[in-house]
Structures are given as structure tokens and as C-alpha cells.
GROMACS .gro file of C-alpha atoms in nm:
model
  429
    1UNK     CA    1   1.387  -1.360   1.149
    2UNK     CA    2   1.514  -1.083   1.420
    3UNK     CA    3   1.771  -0.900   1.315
    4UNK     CA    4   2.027  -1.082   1.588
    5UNK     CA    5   1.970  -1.451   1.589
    6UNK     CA    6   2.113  -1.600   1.919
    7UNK     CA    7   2.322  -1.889   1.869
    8UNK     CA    8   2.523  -2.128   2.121
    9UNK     CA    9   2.714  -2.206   1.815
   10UNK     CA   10   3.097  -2.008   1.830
   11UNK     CA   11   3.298  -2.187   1.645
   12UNK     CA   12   3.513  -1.992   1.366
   13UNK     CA   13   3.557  -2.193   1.062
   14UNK     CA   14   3.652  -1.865   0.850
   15UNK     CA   15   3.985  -1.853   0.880
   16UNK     CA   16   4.014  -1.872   0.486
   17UNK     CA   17   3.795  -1.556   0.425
   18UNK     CA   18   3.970  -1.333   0.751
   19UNK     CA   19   4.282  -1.343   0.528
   20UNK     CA   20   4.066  -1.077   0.264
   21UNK     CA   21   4.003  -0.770   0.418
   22UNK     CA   22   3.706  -0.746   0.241
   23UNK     CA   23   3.543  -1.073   0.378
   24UNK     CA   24   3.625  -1.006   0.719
   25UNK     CA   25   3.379  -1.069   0.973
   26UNK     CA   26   3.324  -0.703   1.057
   27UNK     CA   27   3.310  -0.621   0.731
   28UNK     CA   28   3.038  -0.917   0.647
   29UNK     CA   29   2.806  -0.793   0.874
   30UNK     CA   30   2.845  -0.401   0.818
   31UNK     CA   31   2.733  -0.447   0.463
   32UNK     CA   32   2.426  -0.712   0.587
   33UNK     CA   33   2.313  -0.466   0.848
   34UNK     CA   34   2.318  -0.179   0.604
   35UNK     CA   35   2.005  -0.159   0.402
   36UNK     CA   36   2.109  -0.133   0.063
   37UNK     CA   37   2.448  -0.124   0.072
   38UNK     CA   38   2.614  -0.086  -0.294
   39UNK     CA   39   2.849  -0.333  -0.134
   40UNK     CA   40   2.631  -0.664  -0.077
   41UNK     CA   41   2.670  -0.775  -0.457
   42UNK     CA   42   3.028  -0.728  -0.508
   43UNK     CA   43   3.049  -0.865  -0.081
   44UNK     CA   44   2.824  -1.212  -0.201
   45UNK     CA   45   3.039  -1.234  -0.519
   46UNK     CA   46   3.316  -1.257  -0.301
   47UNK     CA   47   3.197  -1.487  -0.014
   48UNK     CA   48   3.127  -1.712  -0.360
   49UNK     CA   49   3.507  -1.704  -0.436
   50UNK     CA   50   3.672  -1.670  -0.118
   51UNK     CA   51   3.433  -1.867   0.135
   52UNK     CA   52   3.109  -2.026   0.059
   53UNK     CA   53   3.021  -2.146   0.390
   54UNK     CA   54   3.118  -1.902   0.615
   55UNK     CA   55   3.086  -1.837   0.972
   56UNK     CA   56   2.985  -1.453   1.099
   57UNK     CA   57   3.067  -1.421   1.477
   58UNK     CA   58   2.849  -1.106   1.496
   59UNK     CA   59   2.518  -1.280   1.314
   60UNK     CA   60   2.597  -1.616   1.482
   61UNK     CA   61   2.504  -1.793   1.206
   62UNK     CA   62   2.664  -1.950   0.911
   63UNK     CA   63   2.607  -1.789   0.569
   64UNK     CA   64   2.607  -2.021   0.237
   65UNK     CA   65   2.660  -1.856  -0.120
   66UNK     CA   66   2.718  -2.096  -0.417
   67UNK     CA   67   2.408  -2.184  -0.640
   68UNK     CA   68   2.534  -2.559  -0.547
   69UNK     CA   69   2.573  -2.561  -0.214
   70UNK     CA   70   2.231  -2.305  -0.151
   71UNK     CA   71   2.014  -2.536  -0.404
   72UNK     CA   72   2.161  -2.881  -0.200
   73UNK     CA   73   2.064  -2.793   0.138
   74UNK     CA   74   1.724  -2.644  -0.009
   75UNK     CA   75   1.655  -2.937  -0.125
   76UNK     CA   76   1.755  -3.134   0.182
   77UNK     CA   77   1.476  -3.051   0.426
   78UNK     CA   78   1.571  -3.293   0.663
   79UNK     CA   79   1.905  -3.241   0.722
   80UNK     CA   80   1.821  -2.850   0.724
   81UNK     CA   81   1.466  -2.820   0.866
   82UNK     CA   82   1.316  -2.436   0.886
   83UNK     CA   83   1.198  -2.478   1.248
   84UNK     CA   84   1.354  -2.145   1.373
   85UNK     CA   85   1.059  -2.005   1.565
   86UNK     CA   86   1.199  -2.134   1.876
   87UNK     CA   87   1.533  -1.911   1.805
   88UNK     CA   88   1.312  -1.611   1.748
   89UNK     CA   89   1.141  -1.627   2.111
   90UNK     CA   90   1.471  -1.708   2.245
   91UNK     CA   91   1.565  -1.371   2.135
   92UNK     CA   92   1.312  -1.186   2.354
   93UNK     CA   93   1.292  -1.189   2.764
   94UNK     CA   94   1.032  -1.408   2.925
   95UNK     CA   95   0.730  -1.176   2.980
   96UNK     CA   96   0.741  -1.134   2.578
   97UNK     CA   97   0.801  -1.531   2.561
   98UNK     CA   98   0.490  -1.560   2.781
   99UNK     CA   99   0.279  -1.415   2.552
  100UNK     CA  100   0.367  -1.581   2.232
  101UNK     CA  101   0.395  -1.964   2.403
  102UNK     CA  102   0.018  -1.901   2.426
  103UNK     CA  103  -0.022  -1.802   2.046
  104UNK     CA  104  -0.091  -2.053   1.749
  105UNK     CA  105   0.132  -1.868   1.537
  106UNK     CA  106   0.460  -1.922   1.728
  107UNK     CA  107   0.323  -2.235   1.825
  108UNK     CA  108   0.129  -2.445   1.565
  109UNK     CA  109   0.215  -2.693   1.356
  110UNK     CA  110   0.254  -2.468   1.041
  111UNK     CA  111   0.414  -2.576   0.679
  112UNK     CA  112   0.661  -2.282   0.689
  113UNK     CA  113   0.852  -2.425   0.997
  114UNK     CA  114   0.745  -2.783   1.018
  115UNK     CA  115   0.914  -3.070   0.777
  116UNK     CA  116   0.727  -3.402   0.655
  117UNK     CA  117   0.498  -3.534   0.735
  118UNK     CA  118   0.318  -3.272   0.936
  119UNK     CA  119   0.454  -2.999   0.629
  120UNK     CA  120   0.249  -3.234   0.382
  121UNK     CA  121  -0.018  -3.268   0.586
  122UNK     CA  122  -0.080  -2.887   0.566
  123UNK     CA  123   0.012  -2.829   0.228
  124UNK     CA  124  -0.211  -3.079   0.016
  125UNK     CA  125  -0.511  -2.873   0.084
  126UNK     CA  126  -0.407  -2.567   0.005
  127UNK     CA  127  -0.203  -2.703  -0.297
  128UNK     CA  128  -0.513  -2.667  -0.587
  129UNK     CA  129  -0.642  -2.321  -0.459
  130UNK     CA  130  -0.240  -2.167  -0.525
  131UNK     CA  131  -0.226  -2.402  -0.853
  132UNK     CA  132  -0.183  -2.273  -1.188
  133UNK     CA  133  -0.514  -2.366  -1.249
  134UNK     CA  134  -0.684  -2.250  -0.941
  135UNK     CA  135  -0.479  -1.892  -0.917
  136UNK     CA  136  -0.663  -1.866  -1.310
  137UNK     CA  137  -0.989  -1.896  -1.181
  138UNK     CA  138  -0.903  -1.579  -0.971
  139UNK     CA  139  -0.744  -1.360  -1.213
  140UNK     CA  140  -1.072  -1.169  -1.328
  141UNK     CA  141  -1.044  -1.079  -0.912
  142UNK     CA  142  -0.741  -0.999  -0.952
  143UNK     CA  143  -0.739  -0.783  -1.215
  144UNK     CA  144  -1.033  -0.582  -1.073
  145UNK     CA  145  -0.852  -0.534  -0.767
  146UNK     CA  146  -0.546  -0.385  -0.932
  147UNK     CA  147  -0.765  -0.158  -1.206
  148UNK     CA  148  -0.955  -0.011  -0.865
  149UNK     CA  149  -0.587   0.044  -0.697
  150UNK     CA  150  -0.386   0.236  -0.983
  151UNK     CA  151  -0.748   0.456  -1.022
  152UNK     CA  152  -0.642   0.566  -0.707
  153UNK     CA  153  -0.299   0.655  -0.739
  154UNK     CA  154  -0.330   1.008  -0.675
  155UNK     CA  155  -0.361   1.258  -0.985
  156UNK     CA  156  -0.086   1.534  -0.890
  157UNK     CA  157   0.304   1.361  -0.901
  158UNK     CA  158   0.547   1.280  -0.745
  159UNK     CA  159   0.396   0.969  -0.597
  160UNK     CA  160   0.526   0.723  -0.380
  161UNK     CA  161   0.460   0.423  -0.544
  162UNK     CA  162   0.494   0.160  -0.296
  163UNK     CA  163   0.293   0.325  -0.064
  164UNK     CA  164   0.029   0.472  -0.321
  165UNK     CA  165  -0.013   0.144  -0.521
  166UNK     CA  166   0.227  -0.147  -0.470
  167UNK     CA  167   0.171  -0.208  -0.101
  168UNK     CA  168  -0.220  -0.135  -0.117
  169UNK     CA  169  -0.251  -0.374  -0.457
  170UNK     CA  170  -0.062  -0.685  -0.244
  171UNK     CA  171  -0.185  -0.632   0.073
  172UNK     CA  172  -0.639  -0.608  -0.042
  173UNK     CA  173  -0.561  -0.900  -0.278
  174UNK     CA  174  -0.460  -1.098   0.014
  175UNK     CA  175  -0.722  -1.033   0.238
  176UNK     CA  176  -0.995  -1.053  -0.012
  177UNK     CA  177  -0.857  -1.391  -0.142
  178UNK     CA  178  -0.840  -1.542   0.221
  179UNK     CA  179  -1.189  -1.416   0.323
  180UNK     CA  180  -1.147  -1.156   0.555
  181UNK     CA  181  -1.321  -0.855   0.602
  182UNK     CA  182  -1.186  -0.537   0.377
  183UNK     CA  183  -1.368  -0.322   0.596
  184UNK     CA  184  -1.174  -0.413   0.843
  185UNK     CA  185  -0.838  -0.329   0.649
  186UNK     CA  186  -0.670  -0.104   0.908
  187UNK     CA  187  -0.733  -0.342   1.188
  188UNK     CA  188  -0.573  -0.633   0.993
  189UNK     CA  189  -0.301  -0.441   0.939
  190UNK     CA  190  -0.219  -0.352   1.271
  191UNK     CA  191  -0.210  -0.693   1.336
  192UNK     CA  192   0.014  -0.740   1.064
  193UNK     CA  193   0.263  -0.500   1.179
  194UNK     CA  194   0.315  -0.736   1.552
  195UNK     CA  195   0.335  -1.057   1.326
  196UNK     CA  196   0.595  -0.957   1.096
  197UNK     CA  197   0.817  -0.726   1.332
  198UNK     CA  198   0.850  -1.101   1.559
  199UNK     CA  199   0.918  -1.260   1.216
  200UNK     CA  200   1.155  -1.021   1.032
  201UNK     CA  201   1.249  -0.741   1.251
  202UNK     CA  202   1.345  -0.656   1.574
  203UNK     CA  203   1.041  -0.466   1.799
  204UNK     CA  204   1.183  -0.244   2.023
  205UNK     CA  205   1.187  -0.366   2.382
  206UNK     CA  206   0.915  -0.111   2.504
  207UNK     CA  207   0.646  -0.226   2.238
  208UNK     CA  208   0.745  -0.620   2.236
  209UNK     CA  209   0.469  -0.719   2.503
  210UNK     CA  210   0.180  -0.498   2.343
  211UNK     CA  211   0.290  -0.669   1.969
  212UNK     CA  212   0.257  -1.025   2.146
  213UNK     CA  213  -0.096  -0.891   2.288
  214UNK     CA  214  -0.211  -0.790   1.943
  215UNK     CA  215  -0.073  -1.117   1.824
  216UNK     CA  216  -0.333  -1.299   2.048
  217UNK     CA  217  -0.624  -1.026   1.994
  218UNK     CA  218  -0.537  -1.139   1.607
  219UNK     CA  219  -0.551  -1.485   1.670
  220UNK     CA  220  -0.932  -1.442   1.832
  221UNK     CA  221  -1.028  -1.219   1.526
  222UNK     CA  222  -0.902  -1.478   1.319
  223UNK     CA  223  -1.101  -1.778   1.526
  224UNK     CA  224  -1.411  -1.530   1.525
  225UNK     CA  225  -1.375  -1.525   1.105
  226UNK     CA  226  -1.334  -1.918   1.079
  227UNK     CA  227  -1.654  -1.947   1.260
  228UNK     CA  228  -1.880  -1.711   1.038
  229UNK     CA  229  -1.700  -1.871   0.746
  230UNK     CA  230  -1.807  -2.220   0.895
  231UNK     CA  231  -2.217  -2.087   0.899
  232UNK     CA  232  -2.191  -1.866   0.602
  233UNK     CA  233  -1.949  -1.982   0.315
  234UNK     CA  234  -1.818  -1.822   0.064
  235UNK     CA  235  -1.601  -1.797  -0.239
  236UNK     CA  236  -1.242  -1.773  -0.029
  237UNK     CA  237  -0.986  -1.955   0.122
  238UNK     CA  238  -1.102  -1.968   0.455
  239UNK     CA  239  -1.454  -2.092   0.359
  240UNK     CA  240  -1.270  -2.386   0.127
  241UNK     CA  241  -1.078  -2.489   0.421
  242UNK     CA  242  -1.303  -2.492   0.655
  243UNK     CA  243  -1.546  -2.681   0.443
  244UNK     CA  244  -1.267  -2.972   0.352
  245UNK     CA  245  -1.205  -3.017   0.736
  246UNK     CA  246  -1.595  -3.071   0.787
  247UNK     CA  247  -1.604  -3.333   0.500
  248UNK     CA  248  -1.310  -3.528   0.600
  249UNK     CA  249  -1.095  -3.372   0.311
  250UNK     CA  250  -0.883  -3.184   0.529
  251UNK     CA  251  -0.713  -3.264   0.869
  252UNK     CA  252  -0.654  -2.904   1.029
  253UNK     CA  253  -0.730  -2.859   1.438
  254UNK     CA  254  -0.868  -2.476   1.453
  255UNK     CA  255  -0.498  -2.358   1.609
  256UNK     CA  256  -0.366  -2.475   1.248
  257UNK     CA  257  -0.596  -2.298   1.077
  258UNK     CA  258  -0.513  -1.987   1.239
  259UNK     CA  259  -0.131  -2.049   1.235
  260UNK     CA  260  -0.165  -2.129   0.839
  261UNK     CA  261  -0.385  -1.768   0.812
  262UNK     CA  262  -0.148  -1.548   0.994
  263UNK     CA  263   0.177  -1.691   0.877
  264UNK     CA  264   0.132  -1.885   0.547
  265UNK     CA  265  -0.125  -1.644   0.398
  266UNK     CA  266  -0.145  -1.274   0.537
  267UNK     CA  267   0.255  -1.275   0.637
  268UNK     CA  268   0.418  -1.443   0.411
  269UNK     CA  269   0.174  -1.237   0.130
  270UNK     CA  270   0.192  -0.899   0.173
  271UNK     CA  271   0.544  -0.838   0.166
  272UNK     CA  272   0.718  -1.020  -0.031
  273UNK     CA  273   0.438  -0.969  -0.294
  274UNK     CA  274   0.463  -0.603  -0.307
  275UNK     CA  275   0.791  -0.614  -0.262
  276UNK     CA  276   0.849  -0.772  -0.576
  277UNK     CA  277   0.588  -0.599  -0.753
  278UNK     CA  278   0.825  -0.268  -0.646
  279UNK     CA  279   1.142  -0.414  -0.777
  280UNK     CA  280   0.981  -0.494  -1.048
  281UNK     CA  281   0.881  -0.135  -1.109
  282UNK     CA  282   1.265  -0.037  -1.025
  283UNK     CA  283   1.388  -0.274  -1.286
  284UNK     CA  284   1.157  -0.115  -1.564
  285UNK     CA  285   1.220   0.253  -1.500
  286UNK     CA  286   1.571   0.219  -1.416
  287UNK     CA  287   1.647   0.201  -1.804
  288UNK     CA  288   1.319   0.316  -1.967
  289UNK     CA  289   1.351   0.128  -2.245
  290UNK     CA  290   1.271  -0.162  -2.074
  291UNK     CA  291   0.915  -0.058  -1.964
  292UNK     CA  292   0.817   0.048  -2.318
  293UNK     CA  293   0.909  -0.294  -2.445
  294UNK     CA  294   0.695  -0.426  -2.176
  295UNK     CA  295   0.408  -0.161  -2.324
  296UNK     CA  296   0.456  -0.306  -2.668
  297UNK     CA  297   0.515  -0.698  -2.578
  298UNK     CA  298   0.319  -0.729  -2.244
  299UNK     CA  299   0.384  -1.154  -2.365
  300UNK     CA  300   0.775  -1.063  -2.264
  301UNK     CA  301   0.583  -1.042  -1.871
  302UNK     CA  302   0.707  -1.427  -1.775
  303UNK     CA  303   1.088  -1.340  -1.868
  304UNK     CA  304   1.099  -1.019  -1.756
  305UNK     CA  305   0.942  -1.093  -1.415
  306UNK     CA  306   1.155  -1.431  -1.374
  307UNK     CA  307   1.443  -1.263  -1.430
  308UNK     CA  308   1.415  -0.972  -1.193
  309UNK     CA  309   1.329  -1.177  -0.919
  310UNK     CA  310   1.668  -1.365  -1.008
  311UNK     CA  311   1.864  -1.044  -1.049
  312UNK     CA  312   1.645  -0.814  -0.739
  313UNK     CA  313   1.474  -1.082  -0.550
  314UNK     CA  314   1.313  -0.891  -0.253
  315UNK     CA  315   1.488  -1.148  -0.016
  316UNK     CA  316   1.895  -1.195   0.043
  317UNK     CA  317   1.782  -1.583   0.127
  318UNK     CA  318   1.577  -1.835   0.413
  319UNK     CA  319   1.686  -1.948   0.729
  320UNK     CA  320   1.791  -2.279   0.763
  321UNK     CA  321   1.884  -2.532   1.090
  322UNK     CA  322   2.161  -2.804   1.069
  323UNK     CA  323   1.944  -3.176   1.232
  324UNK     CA  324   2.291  -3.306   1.275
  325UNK     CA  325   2.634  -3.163   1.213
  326UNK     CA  326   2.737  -3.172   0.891
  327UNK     CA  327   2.933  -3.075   0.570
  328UNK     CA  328   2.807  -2.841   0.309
  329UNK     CA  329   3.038  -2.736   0.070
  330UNK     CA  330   3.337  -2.936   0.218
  331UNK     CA  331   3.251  -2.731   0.510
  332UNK     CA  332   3.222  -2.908   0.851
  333UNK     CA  333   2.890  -2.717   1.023
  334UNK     CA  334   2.792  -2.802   1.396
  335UNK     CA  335   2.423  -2.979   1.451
  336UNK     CA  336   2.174  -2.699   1.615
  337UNK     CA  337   2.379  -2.432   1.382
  338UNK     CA  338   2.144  -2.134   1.220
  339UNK     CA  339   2.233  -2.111   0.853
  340UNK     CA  340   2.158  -1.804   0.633
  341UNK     CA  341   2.133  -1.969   0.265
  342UNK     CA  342   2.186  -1.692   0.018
  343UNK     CA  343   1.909  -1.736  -0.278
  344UNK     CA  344   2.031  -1.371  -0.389
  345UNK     CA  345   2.396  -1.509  -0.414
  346UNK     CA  346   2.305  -1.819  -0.563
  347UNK     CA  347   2.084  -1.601  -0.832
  348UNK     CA  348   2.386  -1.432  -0.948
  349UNK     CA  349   2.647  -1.697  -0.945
  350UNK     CA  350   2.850  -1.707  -1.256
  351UNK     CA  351   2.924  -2.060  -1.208
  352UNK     CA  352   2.516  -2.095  -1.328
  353UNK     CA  353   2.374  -1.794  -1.470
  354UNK     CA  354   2.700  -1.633  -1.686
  355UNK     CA  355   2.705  -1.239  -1.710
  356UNK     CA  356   2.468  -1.269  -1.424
  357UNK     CA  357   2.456  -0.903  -1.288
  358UNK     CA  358   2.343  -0.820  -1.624
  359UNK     CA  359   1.943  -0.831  -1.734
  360UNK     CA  360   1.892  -1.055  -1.943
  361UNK     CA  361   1.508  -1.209  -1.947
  362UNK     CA  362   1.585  -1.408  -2.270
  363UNK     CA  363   1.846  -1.603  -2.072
  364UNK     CA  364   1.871  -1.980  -2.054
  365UNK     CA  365   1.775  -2.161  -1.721
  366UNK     CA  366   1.615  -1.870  -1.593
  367UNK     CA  367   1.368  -2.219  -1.410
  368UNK     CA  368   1.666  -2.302  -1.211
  369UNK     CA  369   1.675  -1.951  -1.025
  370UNK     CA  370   1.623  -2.000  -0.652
  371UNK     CA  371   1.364  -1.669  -0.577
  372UNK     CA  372   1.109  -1.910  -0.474
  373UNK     CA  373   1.345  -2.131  -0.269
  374UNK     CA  374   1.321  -2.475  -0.380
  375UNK     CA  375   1.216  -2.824  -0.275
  376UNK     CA  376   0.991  -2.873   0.064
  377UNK     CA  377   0.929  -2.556   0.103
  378UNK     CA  378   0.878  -2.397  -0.271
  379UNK     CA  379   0.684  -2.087  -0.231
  380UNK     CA  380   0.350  -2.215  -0.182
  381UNK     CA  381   0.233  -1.851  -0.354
  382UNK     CA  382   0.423  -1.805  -0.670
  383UNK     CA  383   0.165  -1.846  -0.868
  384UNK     CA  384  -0.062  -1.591  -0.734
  385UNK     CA  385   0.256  -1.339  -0.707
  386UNK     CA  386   0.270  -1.399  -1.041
  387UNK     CA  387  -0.053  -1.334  -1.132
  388UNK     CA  388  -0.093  -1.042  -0.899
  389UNK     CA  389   0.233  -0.906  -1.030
  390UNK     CA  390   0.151  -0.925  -1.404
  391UNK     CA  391  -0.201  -0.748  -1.347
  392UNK     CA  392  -0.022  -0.478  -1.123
  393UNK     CA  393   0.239  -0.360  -1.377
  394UNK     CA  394  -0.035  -0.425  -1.659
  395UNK     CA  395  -0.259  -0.183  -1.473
  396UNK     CA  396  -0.014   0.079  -1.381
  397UNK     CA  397   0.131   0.043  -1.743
  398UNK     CA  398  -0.286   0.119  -1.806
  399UNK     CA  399  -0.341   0.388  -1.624
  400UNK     CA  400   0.063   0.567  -1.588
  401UNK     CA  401   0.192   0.467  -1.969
  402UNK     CA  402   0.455   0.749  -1.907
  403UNK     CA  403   0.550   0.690  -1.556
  404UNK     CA  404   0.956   0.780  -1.488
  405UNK     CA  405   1.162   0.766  -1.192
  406UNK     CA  406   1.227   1.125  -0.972
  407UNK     CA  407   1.552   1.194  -1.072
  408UNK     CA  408   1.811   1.182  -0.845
  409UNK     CA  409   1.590   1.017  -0.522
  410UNK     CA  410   1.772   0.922  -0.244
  411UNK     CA  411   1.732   0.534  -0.227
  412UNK     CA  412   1.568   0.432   0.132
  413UNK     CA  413   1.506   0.116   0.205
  414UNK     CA  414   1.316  -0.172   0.417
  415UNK     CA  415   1.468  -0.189   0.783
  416UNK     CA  416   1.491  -0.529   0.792
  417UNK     CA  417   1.843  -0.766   0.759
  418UNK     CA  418   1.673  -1.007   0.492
  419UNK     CA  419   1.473  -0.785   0.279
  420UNK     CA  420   1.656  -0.576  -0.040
  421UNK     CA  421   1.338  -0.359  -0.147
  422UNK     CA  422   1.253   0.043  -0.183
  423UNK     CA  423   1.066   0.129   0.107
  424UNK     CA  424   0.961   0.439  -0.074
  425UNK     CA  425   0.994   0.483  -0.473
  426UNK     CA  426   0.881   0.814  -0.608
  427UNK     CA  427   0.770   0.861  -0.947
  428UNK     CA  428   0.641   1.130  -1.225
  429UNK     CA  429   0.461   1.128  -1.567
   0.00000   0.00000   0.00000
């Protein structure tokens, strides 16, 4: 999402958290717009107490914080569907606009913005290739992927992990697994870059139109793969798809495909995937002990991971509409009002997960944390970040066994209003 969402909706129903200086509405969005702001945990913790639905004049949107409330409308797609791509063009003037009408991303029927049935219509295709079972069959890829990529890491320290390993390890994965070209790695990710600055940043005004152009030159890259992957098949996602359209198993018109490709697959996979695999690596060297008890247990991975994700979760929450006006949490919310439902909140609400700022992977109903939203749209990918995740720390672990933090970093991190990650993490042995 941009970092400004415009909203027609105005109307203040915060009156209850203005009387805390601490949960006023300047104060709300300061700590939001600051990346990494010591403040966010203790701010959510008391948005949880002092106003769980609450209104912020300067996002225009509405931001929810109980486990309760975030898990009900999660699990309420119709009443809160995720079709918010028309507020992200909205946000941008009508030359930019012009560009991306034209584009099957922004366009598309696409499972990450559309509700049933079109949503299940997408998804039941893709479903056994993320599985359990089918992510297995693609381990030993995997794996080999994530040996080649900490061989790499370069030999002299410090190191910036996330660009030395945990971004490269997420992003070739991706591509490989969907079929396209890793020649052509640099070119993909320029493409990237205009796809995900639309999606979860703000471009500034004097490169908007040349990201929407690249957005189209990706989306005829894109059409030109489908087609070789149509004459010459092979073991990838593309190819599979492809193939199930042509034998009636699969009902995808070629704008789909490419709208499922750039958004489902290559944008909603690189990020968030390294981004976990980096807090991940944050968690672990933070106290040191806890990456040699990974070394000698690597079968601890499934807690461990689980519960970093619900503790440092790469993303504050989703983006949510209202179909009809409503009341969540005793709240009365407008119809056609933007909602900002706070997984990270709801991760670390006492009122579900006791102690909950502490780390605990041997806690009870660590499956009830919310890091892979829940409902229609559960991350259709959590089993390969999984999977990708466990081979990347197993490799670094491999090839780094004494890897520490640089003492006394400074902590920079991702520019964007939705994302809590290191953009750079620098490490010794």
C-alpha cells in the first residue's frame, strides 16, 4: 500500500484514545511513519487498551489491534474484502493512472485483491504446488539454492547480511521456482522494484510514469515467458499452469496469469520471504545463545521460526475494506472505510499469547498467531517460506557456525509504513 492512503472517510470516532497523550492522533502516526520506532510496541500495546478500533485522521484509515477483533474481520472476507488496488491508483495523478489501467497487475482478477468466487477460482490450482507435500518435492532445490548463496557470502567480514545472503537466497528461489530466466536476474528485478514501490511505497512523482512503463515492459516479458513455457515445458510453476489451462484443469485468461506471476508469486515472494529470513537472523544473534541451541537442535526450527514471526513478523498487518458499514469491536466503521488490521498487535496481545513480548518458541497456541493472516486469504506461500527459511539459516548456520552481530550497528530499516525489517544487518565471525 502507498504510504498515504486517500480516503473520503473523516469521521473521528477516537475521542476515547485523544484523552491519552500517548494515543493521540499525531502521535499514532509519528511512530507508524518512523521506521523502527522503539515506540510502535509499547504504542500497539496501548491502542489494545485504550482504543482498538481507532480512527487516524493523518493515515485516513482505521487501525484495529486486539487478537479478537484482527482474527474476526480476517476471517470475514466479505464484509472486509482486500480490493484496495483501486485506492492505490487513486493516489497517483492521471498520466500515472493511464499507465497502470492498461496493466494486468492493477487490473486482473488476482486472489490477493479479489474475494470468492473469482479468489477460489485462482487459488485451487496453485493450491498442491505451495502444499506441504508439493513445497517437499522442492526442498532438494531449495537447499541447493541456499548452499550456492551462503558459498558466496563474501570471505572478509563485516557483511551485510541481507544484502549478501538473505535477499539473494529469497529472491533466485523465487524466480527459479516460477520458471523464469536466472540469467535474466537483474532485469527481473528492475521490474520488481516498479511493482512493489506502487504496492508498498510511495515512488516519487518524477519516476511514477517510467515505474508504470516498466510495469507494462514486465507484463510483455512475462507474456513472452508463458509462451515458451507453453512450447517447451518444464519443471516450474509457470509450465504447470500453463499446462492445466490447456487440459481444462485450470480456468486462467493469459492477463490472470500474468497478474498471479507479478503479484502472487514474484511480489508477494521476495520480500516478505527475506524479510523474515532476516528477522529471523536478528532473533538468533540478538542473544547468542539462541543460535547455538538452534546449532545443536536444528528439530527446535518449527518453534523457533513460528514464534519469531509472532514476536518480529516482517509486516505491522493487511489492508482491509469495510462492504458495508459496520461494527468491529463495538466500534461503528463507515462502508468504503480503509482498515489497517494489526497482525503484529494481535501477535503480542496478552489477552492470547501471555508474557507475549517475551521469546518463548515452546509456548502454547503458537498455531493461532496471525503472521500469515488468516482465513480467505492465508498466505498462499507459507509453506515454501518455511522451507526456504529453514534451509537458509541451516546453510548459513553451515557455512558461518560463529556468525555475531557488529556491535553497536546503528539499526536502519525498510522505508516502507507496513514493513518492520533490517534493511541492512551487518555481521562478523
Amino acid at each position: 500500500m502507498p504510504e498515504f492512503i486517500s480516503s473520503s472517510i473523516g469521521t473521528d470516532n477516537g475521542a476515547r484514545a485523544q484523552n491519552c497523550p500517548l494515543l493521540s492522533p499525531e502521535s499514532v502516526a509519528a511512530t507508524f511513519l518512523s521506521h523502527g520506532s522503539a515506540d510502535l510496541h509499547p504504542m500497539l500495546k496501548s491502542l489494545r487498551d485504550e482504543a482498538p478500533v481507532f480512527y487516524s485522521e493523518d493515515l485516513h484509515m482505521w487501525i484495529v489491534s486486539r487478537y479478537d477483533d484482527v482474527s474476526w474481520v480476517l476471517k470475514n472476507a466479505d464484509l472486509f474484502p482486500a480490493s484496495t488496488r483501486s485506492i492505490i491508483m487513486s493516489s497517483y495523478p492521471p498520466e500515472v493512472r493511464d499507465v497502470l489501467r492498461n496493466t494486468s497487475t492493477f487490473t486482473a482478477p488476482n486472489m490477493g485483491f479479489d474475494g470468492s468466487p473469482t479468489h477460489d477460482r485462482l487459488r485451487k490450482p496453485v493450491v498442491p504446488y505451495f502444499s506441504a507435500k508439493g513445497v517437499k518435492r522442492l526442498e532438494p532445490r531449495i537447499e541447493e539454492i541456499a548452499d550456492l548463496r551462503a558459498g558466496e557470502i563474501p570471505a572478509e567480514p563485516p557483511v551485510d547480511l541481507v544484502e549478501a545472503y538473505a535477499r539473494p537466497l529469497a529472491n533466485t528461489v523465487v524466480i527459479r521456482l516460477a520458471g523464469l530466466p536466472v540469467d535474466d536476474y537483474d532485469r527481473i528485478m528492475r521490474y520488481h522494484r516498479a511493482v512493489n514501490e506502487f504496492f508498498f511505497g510511495r515512488p516519487p512523482a518524477h519516476l511514477q510514469l517510467a515505474y508504470a512503463n516498466d510495469i507494462q515492459e514486465w507484463e510483455a516479458y512475462l507474456s513472452d515467458v508463458i509462451d515458451i513455457r507453453r512450447r517447451l515445458p518444464q519443471d516450474d510453476l509457470i509450465s504447470l499452469l500453463v499446462q492445466k489451462v490447456s487440459k481444462g484443469e485450470a480456468d486462467y485468461s493469459d492477463e490472470e496469469l500474468i497478474s498471479l506471476i507479478s503479484f502472487d508469486v514474484i511480489t508477494a515472494g521476495f520480500r516478505p520471504t527475506s524479510f523474515a529470513l532476516i528477522n529471523l537472523c536478528g532473533e538468533l544473534l540478538e542473544e547468542p545463545h539462541r543460535w547455538q541451541a538452534l546449532r545443536d537442535e536444528p528439530d527446535r526450527f518449527d518453534g523457533v521460526f513460528s514464534e519469531t514471526l509472532r514476536r518480529s513478523g516482517p509486516a505491522l498487518g493487511v489492508f482491509r475494506m469495510t462492504a458495508t458499514e459496520v461494527e468491529v469491536g463495538g466500534v461503528p466503521v463507515p462502508a468504503g472505510s480503509v482498515l489497517w488490521v494489526m497482525t503484529a498487535s494481535a501477535n503480542r496481545d496478552e489477552r492470547h499469547f501471555p508474557e507475549p513480548d517475551s521469546f518463548a518458541p515452546h509456548r502454547p497456541h503458537l498455531a493461532g498467531s496471525l503472521h500469515f493472516s488468516q482465513g480467505l486469504h492465508y498466505c498462499l506461500g507459507a509453506n515454501l517460506a518455511r522451507t526456504v527459511i529453514r534451509a537458509g539459516i541451516t546453510a548459513l548456520m553451515r557455512h558461518r557456525p560463529d556468525l555475531r552481530l557488529v556491535p553497536d550497528q546503528p539499526r536502519v530499516y525498510e522505508p516502507s509504513i507496513n514493513v518492520v525489517a533490517p534493511a541492512r544487518l551487518l555481521v562478523e565471525w
